[in-house]
Amino acid sequence: MSDPMSDLSSKDVADLSEDEARAELERLAAAIAAADIAYHQNDAPEITDAEYDALKRRNDAIEEAFPELVRTDTPTGKVGAAPAEGFAKVRHGVPMLSLAKAYTDEDVTDFIERGHRFFQRDEGLALAFTAEPKIDGLSASLRYENGVFVQGATRGDGTVGEDITANLRTIKDIPERLAGSGWPEVIEIRGEVYMTYAEFQALKERSAAIGGQDYVNPRNTAAGSLRQKDPSITASRNLKFFAYAWGFTSADPAPTQFEAVQKFAEWGFKISPLMVRATSAEELIAHYKTIEAQRSSLGYDIDGVVYKVDQLELQRRWGFVTGEPRWAIAHKFPAERATTVVRGIDIQVGRTGTLAPVARLDPVSVGGVTVVNVTLHNEDYIKGFDSKGDPIRDGKDIRIGDTVVIQRAGDVIPQIVDVLIEKRPPEALPYEMRDTCPVCGSPAVREVNEKTGKADSRRRCTGELSCPAQAVESLKHFVSRGALDIEGLGAENIELFFSKGLLGTAADIFTLRDRRPAVQQALAERREEQARAREAASGKTRKNVRSVEDRNYEGLDKLFAAIDARREPELDRFIFALGIRHIGETTAAALARNFGTIEEVIRVGKETAAAADPMAAFPSIDGIGGTVVEALVDFFGNERNDAVLDALLLQVKPQPYVVTISADSQIAGKTVVFTGSLEKMTRSEAKAMAERLGAKVAGSVSAKTDILVAGPGAGSKLKSAAALGVEVISEDEWFERVGK
Ligand code: IVH
């Protein structure tokens, strides 16, 4: 049987038709880009230098023969993948504008009146407006050609943005192909990329669990997530998108703004459910109030309401001033702020030893929520500088005794936005961050990042597990959901048992049963205390209290049973539970898959720690870079951890990682291609897994391909597969099929 793809790739340039040349340039651009990423970003070349050169030469020859077909993302002359400093530039078909602002009802009335004045020549004209939330995220422009998403860009300076197509493809609200029909041949759909509070909180928790970075607010985090070099990181952030406008289009989507946006919904986009059509300032302001009332329950940030002229014909007639349409305006919500006093600055010590300063405030209500603490992030932040050394709060520092302005950024995380220097008590001194751990007294240092040469923004206590704060936090992590997940042994019980000396390290959890009387005693005492506190609060006394002992027996048996049930944990959970810095669930799973047993993980870990050049000694695993290797070196190079681990392994037997092949495995003997961003495994793991199951893994789709496993962002390979009738399955379906 002939293979159209490989036929084309071996056809002489002189014999190519224009369509074939276009297809070849597309294939070559993708192949060269993939090779660049493998070589420059992953340090794992997938083709030989000679093969790479041949691709480049063919690309150059076709470009020379068909200069009009040169792609905007031509690989010619590009050195390596998109340069580390940034993304390729994209010129918007139509500039991305900003909006004039209204702060008061009067500003809104003025806007409507200006409209009526402008159109007054038109008697009987029914000037209408739309009103919808102003989402506080990042705007993006998505180019669709013949219903297919071809390029996505940031706003940039409004004229030229950055090409973040691969990252945008990971967003589930952005369709790869438009649904329905009737879309213009070319249209730039515009809208807002944002992060929900729930997703933001989850990310913060995941990061805190591995001693990772701190995230300030959903908007900045969404921005950072969109600028990732590795789209699988963007994918893991679960960003969302609302479509609300468009740029260049080969035809109006509809005669009105309102209908156009409804069309977007038909084409598969999410649109704001809070968009209405109205004709008077009163109606618009009423809708503004409706939206404002729902603001805190939406689950994502909005910072106002946007009014737009509904009829596109009238939008065109009213036109633009520099950088802004005359026919639209953003009615902003007042910032939710309040003033209070900083009474103290406490230092919290996290599981990995990070020292996090927290300001204790006189309780103050901001937008309906009482705020008593705000995080101060790190010592530079307290001094008035961000991580780049640029001033924040006009460079004003924060001192105990200061009167400060609190704002609930995005309605979730309160922060100090200003310091009222005129109210500063004369005796208030600049805050001095301590250089020892407040819990164990060990030195607390700002580690220097070897790559950037910059000191970490946060200090870390060097006491490791001898620091009670780190020890207890490590124990909490060990039993947490993604780790050993021991039922009935939550953070509260861990704290209690730790404070009573019943637990020191993770191994002690498994011998807790030996200390049953003391455990029972500790639980009983706490119950007593709690009951007394409740009585004191309610003023009532207790009647007929069952004996504390009776009540505890049953619970204790359950607890010990739950502990026993976890003596043979899955390897990935166990690795995650160890709480090695920078090793989250995904990295733990990658290590488990690659090394198979805990013995092997330890052997490689120790060998790497002992090596002169650890980076070179550590096997190359996709998705595992210098930060993780350094963390492994720190962990396995530390003798104290040896003892902890040895004791633990006397109690638990982590299960070897096995890929079970289902009896009817349809994988063996098949040719498989992986494309798009895989979320549960790295590309090299996918390859290794497929090969273990007896499959052949190919780099491109051809008629010989049996299965294409496509993750989000799959592009040309998906098209080829469709054209060739190759079976396409998702990553989840892949796992179902391989029986893992
Ligand atoms: S319309 C020509 N609608 O606000 C009109 N913008 O200040 C272009 N934004 O850059 C924008 N929600 O990032 C529009 N419902 C909405 C919006 C919205 C948020 C942002 C957008 C834009 C900025 C303009």
mmCIF file of C-alpha atoms in Angstrom, residues 449-664:
data_model
loop_
_atom_site.group_PDB
_atom_site.id
_atom_site.type_symbol
_atom_site.label_atom_id
_atom_site.label_comp_id
_atom_site.label_asym_id
_atom_site.label_seq_id
_atom_site.Cartn_x
_atom_site.Cartn_y
_atom_site.Cartn_z
ATOM 1 C CA ASN A 449 20.340 29.302 43.194
ATOM 2 C CA GLU A 450 23.262 27.847 41.279
ATOM 3 C CA LYS A 451 21.750 28.564 37.905
ATOM 4 C CA THR A 452 20.772 32.175 38.427
ATOM 5 C CA GLY A 453 23.351 33.053 41.069
ATOM 6 C CA LYS A 454 20.515 34.736 42.948
ATOM 7 C CA ALA A 455 19.716 34.220 46.600
ATOM 8 C CA ASP A 456 16.320 32.639 47.329
ATOM 9 C CA SER A 457 13.734 35.124 48.460
ATOM 10 C CA ARG A 458 12.988 33.004 51.513
ATOM 11 C CA ARG A 459 15.247 31.804 54.272
ATOM 12 C CA ARG A 460 15.293 28.131 55.094
ATOM 13 C CA CYS A 461 15.942 26.552 58.451
ATOM 14 C CA THR A 462 18.885 24.170 58.121
ATOM 15 C CA GLY A 463 17.740 21.985 61.016
ATOM 16 C CA GLU A 464 15.910 19.491 58.790
ATOM 17 C CA LEU A 465 14.212 16.783 60.831
ATOM 18 C CA SER A 466 15.900 17.894 64.052
ATOM 19 C CA CYS A 467 13.729 21.005 63.752
ATOM 20 C CA PRO A 468 10.420 20.168 65.446
ATOM 21 C CA ALA A 469 8.518 22.378 63.008
ATOM 22 C CA GLN A 470 9.930 20.557 59.997
ATOM 23 C CA ALA A 471 9.571 17.170 61.672
ATOM 24 C CA VAL A 472 5.902 17.642 62.481
ATOM 25 C CA GLU A 473 5.119 19.123 59.074
ATOM 26 C CA SER A 474 6.912 16.188 57.433
ATOM 27 C CA LEU A 475 4.775 13.771 59.420
ATOM 28 C CA LYS A 476 1.619 15.579 58.337
ATOM 29 C CA HIS A 477 2.795 15.350 54.759
ATOM 30 C CA PHE A 478 3.595 11.657 55.135
ATOM 31 C CA VAL A 479 0.010 10.793 56.057
ATOM 32 C CA SER A 480 -1.635 13.292 53.697
ATOM 33 C CA ARG A 481 -3.951 12.418 50.829
ATOM 34 C CA GLY A 482 -1.482 12.071 47.930
ATOM 35 C CA ALA A 483 1.027 10.355 50.215
ATOM 36 C CA LEU A 484 0.197 7.399 52.483
ATOM 37 C CA ASP A 485 -3.295 8.746 53.130
ATOM 38 C CA ILE A 486 -3.793 7.167 56.535
ATOM 39 C CA GLU A 487 -7.389 7.502 57.594
ATOM 40 C CA GLY A 488 -7.948 8.898 61.055
ATOM 41 C CA LEU A 489 -4.404 10.214 61.301
ATOM 42 C CA GLY A 490 -4.900 13.808 60.269
ATOM 43 C CA ALA A 491 -2.868 16.914 61.003
ATOM 44 C CA GLU A 492 -4.484 17.385 64.408
ATOM 45 C CA ASN A 493 -3.618 13.926 65.682
ATOM 46 C CA ILE A 494 -0.116 14.154 64.292
ATOM 47 C CA GLU A 495 0.414 17.393 66.199
ATOM 48 C CA LEU A 496 -0.965 15.878 69.358
ATOM 49 C CA PHE A 497 1.122 12.693 69.187
ATOM 50 C CA PHE A 498 4.214 14.645 68.225
ATOM 51 C CA SER A 499 3.807 17.085 71.104
ATOM 52 C CA LYS A 500 3.426 14.164 73.521
ATOM 53 C CA GLY A 501 6.579 12.527 72.186
ATOM 54 C CA LEU A 502 4.660 9.567 70.752
ATOM 55 C CA LEU A 503 5.867 10.192 67.213
ATOM 56 C CA GLY A 504 9.210 11.528 66.005
ATOM 57 C CA THR A 505 9.705 10.261 62.488
ATOM 58 C CA ALA A 506 7.520 8.425 59.994
ATOM 59 C CA ALA A 507 8.705 4.990 61.178
ATOM 60 C CA ASP A 508 7.169 5.690 64.596
ATOM 61 C CA ILE A 509 3.709 5.797 63.016
ATOM 62 C CA PHE A 510 3.973 2.067 62.400
ATOM 63 C CA THR A 511 4.948 1.285 65.992
ATOM 64 C CA LEU A 512 2.300 3.545 67.475
ATOM 65 C CA ARG A 513 0.289 0.488 68.521
ATOM 66 C CA ASP A 514 3.103 -0.405 70.943
ATOM 67 C CA ARG A 515 2.339 2.828 72.816
ATOM 68 C CA ARG A 516 -1.377 2.258 72.949
ATOM 69 C CA PRO A 517 -1.953 3.322 76.578
ATOM 70 C CA ALA A 518 -0.116 6.598 76.071
ATOM 71 C CA VAL A 519 -1.937 7.248 72.780
ATOM 72 C CA GLN A 520 -5.235 6.631 74.488
ATOM 73 C CA GLN A 521 -4.269 8.915 77.319
ATOM 74 C CA ALA A 522 -3.305 11.719 74.924
ATOM 75 C CA LEU A 523 -6.591 11.446 73.043
ATOM 76 C CA ALA A 524 -8.549 11.368 76.292
ATOM 77 C CA GLU A 525 -6.826 14.445 77.611
ATOM 78 C CA ARG A 526 -7.543 16.335 74.443
ATOM 79 C CA ARG A 527 -11.219 15.385 74.546
ATOM 80 C CA GLU A 528 -11.403 16.563 78.116
ATOM 81 C CA GLU A 529 -9.811 19.862 77.222
ATOM 82 C CA GLN A 530 -12.125 20.387 74.295
ATOM 83 C CA ALA A 531 -15.174 19.533 76.361
ATOM 84 C CA ARG A 532 -14.102 21.950 79.074
ATOM 85 C CA ALA A 533 -13.564 24.668 76.491
ATOM 86 C CA ARG A 534 -17.046 24.054 75.045
ATOM 87 C CA GLU A 535 -18.596 24.158 78.488
ATOM 88 C CA ALA A 536 -16.815 27.351 79.334
ATOM 89 C CA ALA A 537 -18.047 28.851 76.084
ATOM 90 C CA SER A 538 -21.662 27.731 76.462
ATOM 91 C CA GLY A 539 -21.961 28.060 80.231
ATOM 92 C CA LYS A 540 -23.653 24.618 80.407
ATOM 93 C CA THR A 541 -22.387 21.592 82.284
ATOM 94 C CA ARG A 542 -22.242 18.080 80.854
ATOM 95 C CA LYS A 543 -24.621 15.307 81.720
ATOM 96 C CA ASN A 544 -24.191 11.580 81.295
ATOM 97 C CA VAL A 545 -20.801 11.615 79.699
ATOM 98 C CA ARG A 546 -19.778 8.155 78.540
ATOM 99 C CA SER A 547 -16.491 7.121 79.962
ATOM 100 C CA VAL A 548 -13.686 8.490 77.863
ATOM 101 C CA GLU A 549 -12.142 5.033 77.727
ATOM 102 C CA ASP A 550 -15.248 3.416 76.222
ATOM 103 C CA ARG A 551 -15.336 5.932 73.460
ATOM 104 C CA ASN A 552 -11.706 5.657 72.549
ATOM 105 C CA TYR A 553 -11.329 1.910 72.184
ATOM 106 C CA GLU A 554 -13.223 1.596 68.953
ATOM 107 C CA GLY A 555 -11.600 4.625 67.337
ATOM 108 C CA LEU A 556 -8.144 3.447 68.319
ATOM 109 C CA ASP A 557 -8.635 -0.004 66.809
ATOM 110 C CA LYS A 558 -9.729 1.631 63.599
ATOM 111 C CA LEU A 559 -6.720 3.923 63.613
ATOM 112 C CA PHE A 560 -4.244 1.074 64.103
ATOM 113 C CA ALA A 561 -6.003 -0.928 61.390
ATOM 114 C CA ALA A 562 -5.759 2.038 58.999
ATOM 115 C CA ILE A 563 -2.038 2.288 59.719
ATOM 116 C CA ASP A 564 -1.531 -1.438 59.109
ATOM 117 C CA ALA A 565 -3.435 -1.173 55.847
ATOM 118 C CA ARG A 566 -0.708 1.121 54.546
ATOM 119 C CA ARG A 567 2.294 -1.078 55.198
ATOM 120 C CA GLU A 568 2.631 -1.930 51.523
ATOM 121 C CA PRO A 569 2.154 1.405 49.798
ATOM 122 C CA GLU A 570 2.431 2.033 46.069
ATOM 123 C CA LEU A 571 5.946 3.125 45.200
ATOM 124 C CA ASP A 572 4.971 6.536 43.823
ATOM 125 C CA ARG A 573 2.964 7.415 46.934
ATOM 126 C CA PHE A 574 5.837 6.326 49.112
ATOM 127 C CA ILE A 575 8.370 8.465 47.221
ATOM 128 C CA PHE A 576 6.027 11.446 47.423
ATOM 129 C CA ALA A 577 5.466 10.791 51.135
ATOM 130 C CA LEU A 578 9.201 11.108 51.843
ATOM 131 C CA GLY A 579 8.715 14.838 51.365
ATOM 132 C CA ILE A 580 11.847 15.407 49.334
ATOM 133 C CA ARG A 581 11.915 19.018 48.250
ATOM 134 C CA HIS A 582 10.539 19.712 44.766
ATOM 135 C CA ILE A 583 9.210 16.173 44.424
ATOM 136 C CA GLY A 584 5.482 16.407 43.961
ATOM 137 C CA GLU A 585 3.144 13.631 42.953
ATOM 138 C CA THR A 586 4.003 13.833 39.256
ATOM 139 C CA THR A 587 7.751 13.698 39.778
ATOM 140 C CA ALA A 588 7.366 10.907 42.322
ATOM 141 C CA ALA A 589 5.382 8.919 39.769
ATOM 142 C CA ALA A 590 8.057 9.539 37.124
ATOM 143 C CA LEU A 591 10.748 8.262 39.484
ATOM 144 C CA ALA A 592 8.649 5.219 40.382
ATOM 145 C CA ARG A 593 8.026 4.377 36.741
ATOM 146 C CA ASN A 594 11.657 4.780 35.795
ATOM 147 C CA PHE A 595 13.274 2.987 38.720
ATOM 148 C CA GLY A 596 10.652 0.401 39.565
ATOM 149 C CA THR A 597 11.623 -0.335 43.183
ATOM 150 C CA ILE A 598 12.505 1.707 46.250
ATOM 151 C CA GLU A 599 15.854 -0.082 46.422
ATOM 152 C CA GLU A 600 16.677 1.176 42.939
ATOM 153 C CA VAL A 601 15.547 4.715 43.767
ATOM 154 C CA ILE A 602 17.811 4.711 46.821
ATOM 155 C CA ARG A 603 20.722 3.175 44.933
ATOM 156 C CA VAL A 604 20.515 5.768 42.126
ATOM 157 C CA GLY A 605 19.907 8.543 44.650
ATOM 158 C CA LYS A 606 23.019 7.677 46.637
ATOM 159 C CA GLU A 607 25.152 7.127 43.586
ATOM 160 C CA THR A 608 24.093 10.515 42.261
ATOM 161 C CA ALA A 609 24.744 12.187 45.601
ATOM 162 C CA ALA A 610 28.247 10.707 45.689
ATOM 163 C CA ALA A 611 29.077 11.638 42.087
ATOM 164 C CA ALA A 612 31.416 14.489 41.238
ATOM 165 C CA ASP A 613 28.947 15.687 38.615
ATOM 166 C CA PRO A 614 25.483 14.635 39.856
ATOM 167 C CA MET A 615 23.685 15.984 36.787
ATOM 168 C CA ALA A 616 25.772 13.747 34.548
ATOM 169 C CA ALA A 617 25.438 10.781 36.882
ATOM 170 C CA PHE A 618 21.653 10.931 37.063
ATOM 171 C CA PRO A 619 19.868 9.094 34.225
ATOM 172 C CA SER A 620 18.124 11.400 31.818
ATOM 173 C CA ILE A 621 14.394 11.297 32.514
ATOM 174 C CA ASP A 622 11.986 13.587 30.708
ATOM 175 C CA GLY A 623 10.586 16.235 32.987
ATOM 176 C CA ILE A 624 13.261 15.785 35.656
ATOM 177 C CA GLY A 625 15.776 18.577 35.620
ATOM 178 C CA GLY A 626 18.460 20.150 37.731
ATOM 179 C CA THR A 627 16.218 21.313 40.560
ATOM 180 C CA VAL A 628 14.940 17.819 41.256
ATOM 181 C CA VAL A 629 18.371 16.226 40.903
ATOM 182 C CA GLU A 630 19.798 18.754 43.374
ATOM 183 C CA ALA A 631 16.994 17.969 45.793
ATOM 184 C CA LEU A 632 17.701 14.251 45.457
ATOM 185 C CA VAL A 633 21.389 14.888 46.087
ATOM 186 C CA ASP A 634 20.541 16.898 49.213
ATOM 187 C CA PHE A 635 18.247 14.178 50.469
ATOM 188 C CA PHE A 636 20.344 11.109 49.719
ATOM 189 C CA GLY A 637 23.589 12.830 50.615
ATOM 190 C CA ASN A 638 22.330 13.442 54.143
ATOM 191 C CA GLU A 639 23.191 10.676 56.605
ATOM 192 C CA ARG A 640 20.387 11.599 58.933
ATOM 193 C CA ASN A 641 17.930 10.732 56.185
ATOM 194 C CA ASP A 642 19.604 7.330 55.790
ATOM 195 C CA ALA A 643 18.723 6.436 59.340
ATOM 196 C CA VAL A 644 15.162 7.709 58.978
ATOM 197 C CA LEU A 645 14.704 5.793 55.744
ATOM 198 C CA ASP A 646 16.245 2.573 57.094
ATOM 199 C CA ALA A 647 13.965 2.643 60.119
ATOM 200 C CA LEU A 648 10.989 3.303 57.903
ATOM 201 C CA LEU A 649 11.793 0.467 55.520
ATOM 202 C CA LEU A 650 11.832 -1.944 58.446
ATOM 203 C CA GLN A 651 8.147 -1.087 58.858
ATOM 204 C CA VAL A 652 6.855 -0.649 55.324
ATOM 205 C CA LYS A 653 7.424 -2.453 52.056
ATOM 206 C CA PRO A 654 6.726 -0.137 49.112
ATOM 207 C CA GLN A 655 5.417 -2.203 46.212
ATOM 208 C CA PRO A 656 7.552 -2.449 43.095
ATOM 209 C CA TYR A 657 6.089 -0.390 40.305
ATOM 210 C CA VAL A 658 4.529 -2.705 37.778
ATOM 211 C CA VAL A 659 2.813 -2.125 34.524
ATOM 212 C CA THR A 660 0.260 -4.873 34.268
ATOM 213 C CA ILE A 661 -0.482 -6.081 30.802
ATOM 214 C CA SER A 662 -4.102 -6.920 30.340
ATOM 215 C CA ALA A 663 -4.646 -10.379 28.899
ATOM 216 C CA ASP A 664 -6.179 -9.016 25.730
#
